[in-house]
């Protein structure tokens, strides 16, 4: 699913707020989010489930986690008939 994307906003302490993005870089890959033992893990995985790259954040520091899944719809095919 090329276009799968997750945006993570964290509290960086004295530095303020930081934003990170994990994006599926190739067709057929997806981005998965897991929360375990106080850690938020965002991974780009292949079709078979093999992680390609992973970002880990302390759950107590995560302010927002926004998922942007690719839409199932194709290009806009609606046409307006004129005249």
PDB file of C-alpha atoms in Angstrom:
ATOM      1  CA  UNK A   1       0.000   0.000   0.000  1.00  0.00           C
ATOM      2  CA  UNK A   2       2.159   2.832  -1.128  1.00  0.00           C
ATOM      3  CA  UNK A   3       0.975   5.968   0.611  1.00  0.00           C
ATOM      4  CA  UNK A   4       0.475   4.408   4.043  1.00  0.00           C
ATOM      5  CA  UNK A   5       1.880   6.933   6.525  1.00  0.00           C
ATOM      6  CA  UNK A   6       2.031   7.532  10.295  1.00  0.00           C
ATOM      7  CA  UNK A   7       2.908  10.855  11.916  1.00  0.00           C
ATOM      8  CA  UNK A   8       4.165  10.876  15.527  1.00  0.00           C
ATOM      9  CA  UNK A   9       4.359  14.022  17.672  1.00  0.00           C
ATOM     10  CA  UNK A  10       6.472  13.734  20.819  1.00  0.00           C
ATOM     11  CA  UNK A  11       7.363  15.969  23.761  1.00  0.00           C
ATOM     12  CA  UNK A  12      11.129  16.434  23.528  1.00  0.00           C
ATOM     13  CA  UNK A  13      11.471  18.006  26.974  1.00  0.00           C
ATOM     14  CA  UNK A  14      13.394  21.297  26.930  1.00  0.00           C
ATOM     15  CA  UNK A  15      13.602  21.214  23.132  1.00  0.00           C
ATOM     16  CA  UNK A  16       9.829  21.490  22.714  1.00  0.00           C
ATOM     17  CA  UNK A  17       7.845  19.270  20.349  1.00  0.00           C
ATOM     18  CA  UNK A  18       9.237  17.067  17.571  1.00  0.00           C
ATOM     19  CA  UNK A  19       7.380  15.438  14.693  1.00  0.00           C
ATOM     20  CA  UNK A  20       8.417  12.197  12.981  1.00  0.00           C
ATOM     21  CA  UNK A  21       6.905  10.389   9.998  1.00  0.00           C
ATOM     22  CA  UNK A  22       7.146   6.748   9.015  1.00  0.00           C
ATOM     23  CA  UNK A  23       6.093   6.203   5.401  1.00  0.00           C
ATOM     24  CA  UNK A  24       5.654   3.028   3.369  1.00  0.00           C
ATOM     25  CA  UNK A  25       8.339   3.635   0.746  1.00  0.00           C
ATOM     26  CA  UNK A  26       7.393   0.972  -1.790  1.00  0.00           C
ATOM     27  CA  UNK A  27       4.250  -0.583  -3.186  1.00  0.00           C
ATOM     28  CA  UNK A  28       3.071  -3.547  -1.122  1.00  0.00           C
ATOM     29  CA  UNK A  29       4.493  -2.265   2.145  1.00  0.00           C
ATOM     30  CA  UNK A  30       2.472  -0.982   5.078  1.00  0.00           C
ATOM     31  CA  UNK A  31       3.031   0.790   8.371  1.00  0.00           C
ATOM     32  CA  UNK A  32       2.017  -0.938  11.611  1.00  0.00           C
ATOM     33  CA  UNK A  33       1.730   0.563  15.111  1.00  0.00           C
ATOM     34  CA  UNK A  34       2.169  -1.491  18.306  1.00  0.00           C
ATOM     35  CA  UNK A  35       2.151  -0.405  21.944  1.00  0.00           C
ATOM     36  CA  UNK A  36       3.976  -2.639  24.420  1.00  0.00           C
ATOM     37  CA  UNK A  37       5.288  -2.058  27.926  1.00  0.00           C
ATOM     38  CA  UNK A  38       5.277   1.722  27.695  1.00  0.00           C
ATOM     39  CA  UNK A  39       6.842   1.833  24.228  1.00  0.00           C
ATOM     40  CA  UNK A  40       5.125   2.819  20.981  1.00  0.00           C
ATOM     41  CA  UNK A  41       6.675   1.001  18.031  1.00  0.00           C
ATOM     42  CA  UNK A  42       5.993   2.121  14.450  1.00  0.00           C
ATOM     43  CA  UNK A  43       7.287  -0.238  11.747  1.00  0.00           C
ATOM     44  CA  UNK A  44       7.332  -0.322   7.982  1.00  0.00           C
ATOM     45  CA  UNK A  45       6.719  -3.960   7.016  1.00  0.00           C
ATOM     46  CA  UNK A  46       6.689  -5.954   3.794  1.00  0.00           C
ATOM     47  CA  UNK A  47       3.784  -8.015   2.513  1.00  0.00           C
ATOM     48  CA  UNK A  48       5.069 -11.030   4.428  1.00  0.00           C
ATOM     49  CA  UNK A  49       5.316  -9.067   7.685  1.00  0.00           C
ATOM     50  CA  UNK A  50       9.091  -8.640   7.786  1.00  0.00           C
ATOM     51  CA  UNK A  51      10.006  -5.281   9.359  1.00  0.00           C
ATOM     52  CA  UNK A  52      12.107  -3.050   7.119  1.00  0.00           C
ATOM     53  CA  UNK A  53      12.607  -0.202   9.565  1.00  0.00           C
ATOM     54  CA  UNK A  54      11.277   0.572  13.018  1.00  0.00           C
ATOM     55  CA  UNK A  55      10.932   3.687  15.169  1.00  0.00           C
ATOM     56  CA  UNK A  56      10.412   3.393  18.940  1.00  0.00           C
ATOM     57  CA  UNK A  57       9.117   6.069  21.297  1.00  0.00           C
ATOM     58  CA  UNK A  58       8.375   6.156  25.028  1.00  0.00           C
ATOM     59  CA  UNK A  59       4.588   6.121  25.342  1.00  0.00           C
ATOM     60  CA  UNK A  60       4.699   8.782  28.066  1.00  0.00           C
ATOM     61  CA  UNK A  61       6.334  11.204  25.578  1.00  0.00           C
ATOM     62  CA  UNK A  62       3.915  10.648  22.680  1.00  0.00           C
ATOM     63  CA  UNK A  63       1.486  13.550  22.359  1.00  0.00           C
ATOM     64  CA  UNK A  64      -0.223  12.478  19.133  1.00  0.00           C
ATOM     65  CA  UNK A  65      -0.112   9.586  16.711  1.00  0.00           C
ATOM     66  CA  UNK A  66      -1.933  10.128  13.416  1.00  0.00           C
ATOM     67  CA  UNK A  67      -2.423   7.351  10.868  1.00  0.00           C
ATOM     68  CA  UNK A  68      -3.008   8.249   7.218  1.00  0.00           C
ATOM     69  CA  UNK A  69      -4.054   5.024   5.469  1.00  0.00           C
ATOM     70  CA  UNK A  70      -4.181   4.930   1.707  1.00  0.00           C
ATOM     71  CA  UNK A  71      -7.722   5.280   0.453  1.00  0.00           C
ATOM     72  CA  UNK A  72      -9.374   2.280  -1.179  1.00  0.00           C
ATOM     73  CA  UNK A  73     -10.835   4.512  -3.846  1.00  0.00           C
ATOM     74  CA  UNK A  74      -9.052   4.987  -7.122  1.00  0.00           C
ATOM     75  CA  UNK A  75      -8.727   8.277  -8.946  1.00  0.00           C
ATOM     76  CA  UNK A  76     -11.831  10.445  -9.056  1.00  0.00           C
ATOM     77  CA  UNK A  77     -13.963   8.932 -11.805  1.00  0.00           C
ATOM     78  CA  UNK A  78     -17.073  11.009 -11.260  1.00  0.00           C
ATOM     79  CA  UNK A  79     -17.896  13.124 -14.250  1.00  0.00           C
ATOM     80  CA  UNK A  80     -20.441  15.861 -14.507  1.00  0.00           C
ATOM     81  CA  UNK A  81     -22.508  15.781 -17.616  1.00  0.00           C
ATOM     82  CA  UNK A  82     -22.752  19.178 -19.184  1.00  0.00           C
ATOM     83  CA  UNK A  83     -25.317  20.812 -21.376  1.00  0.00           C
TER      84      UNK A  83
END
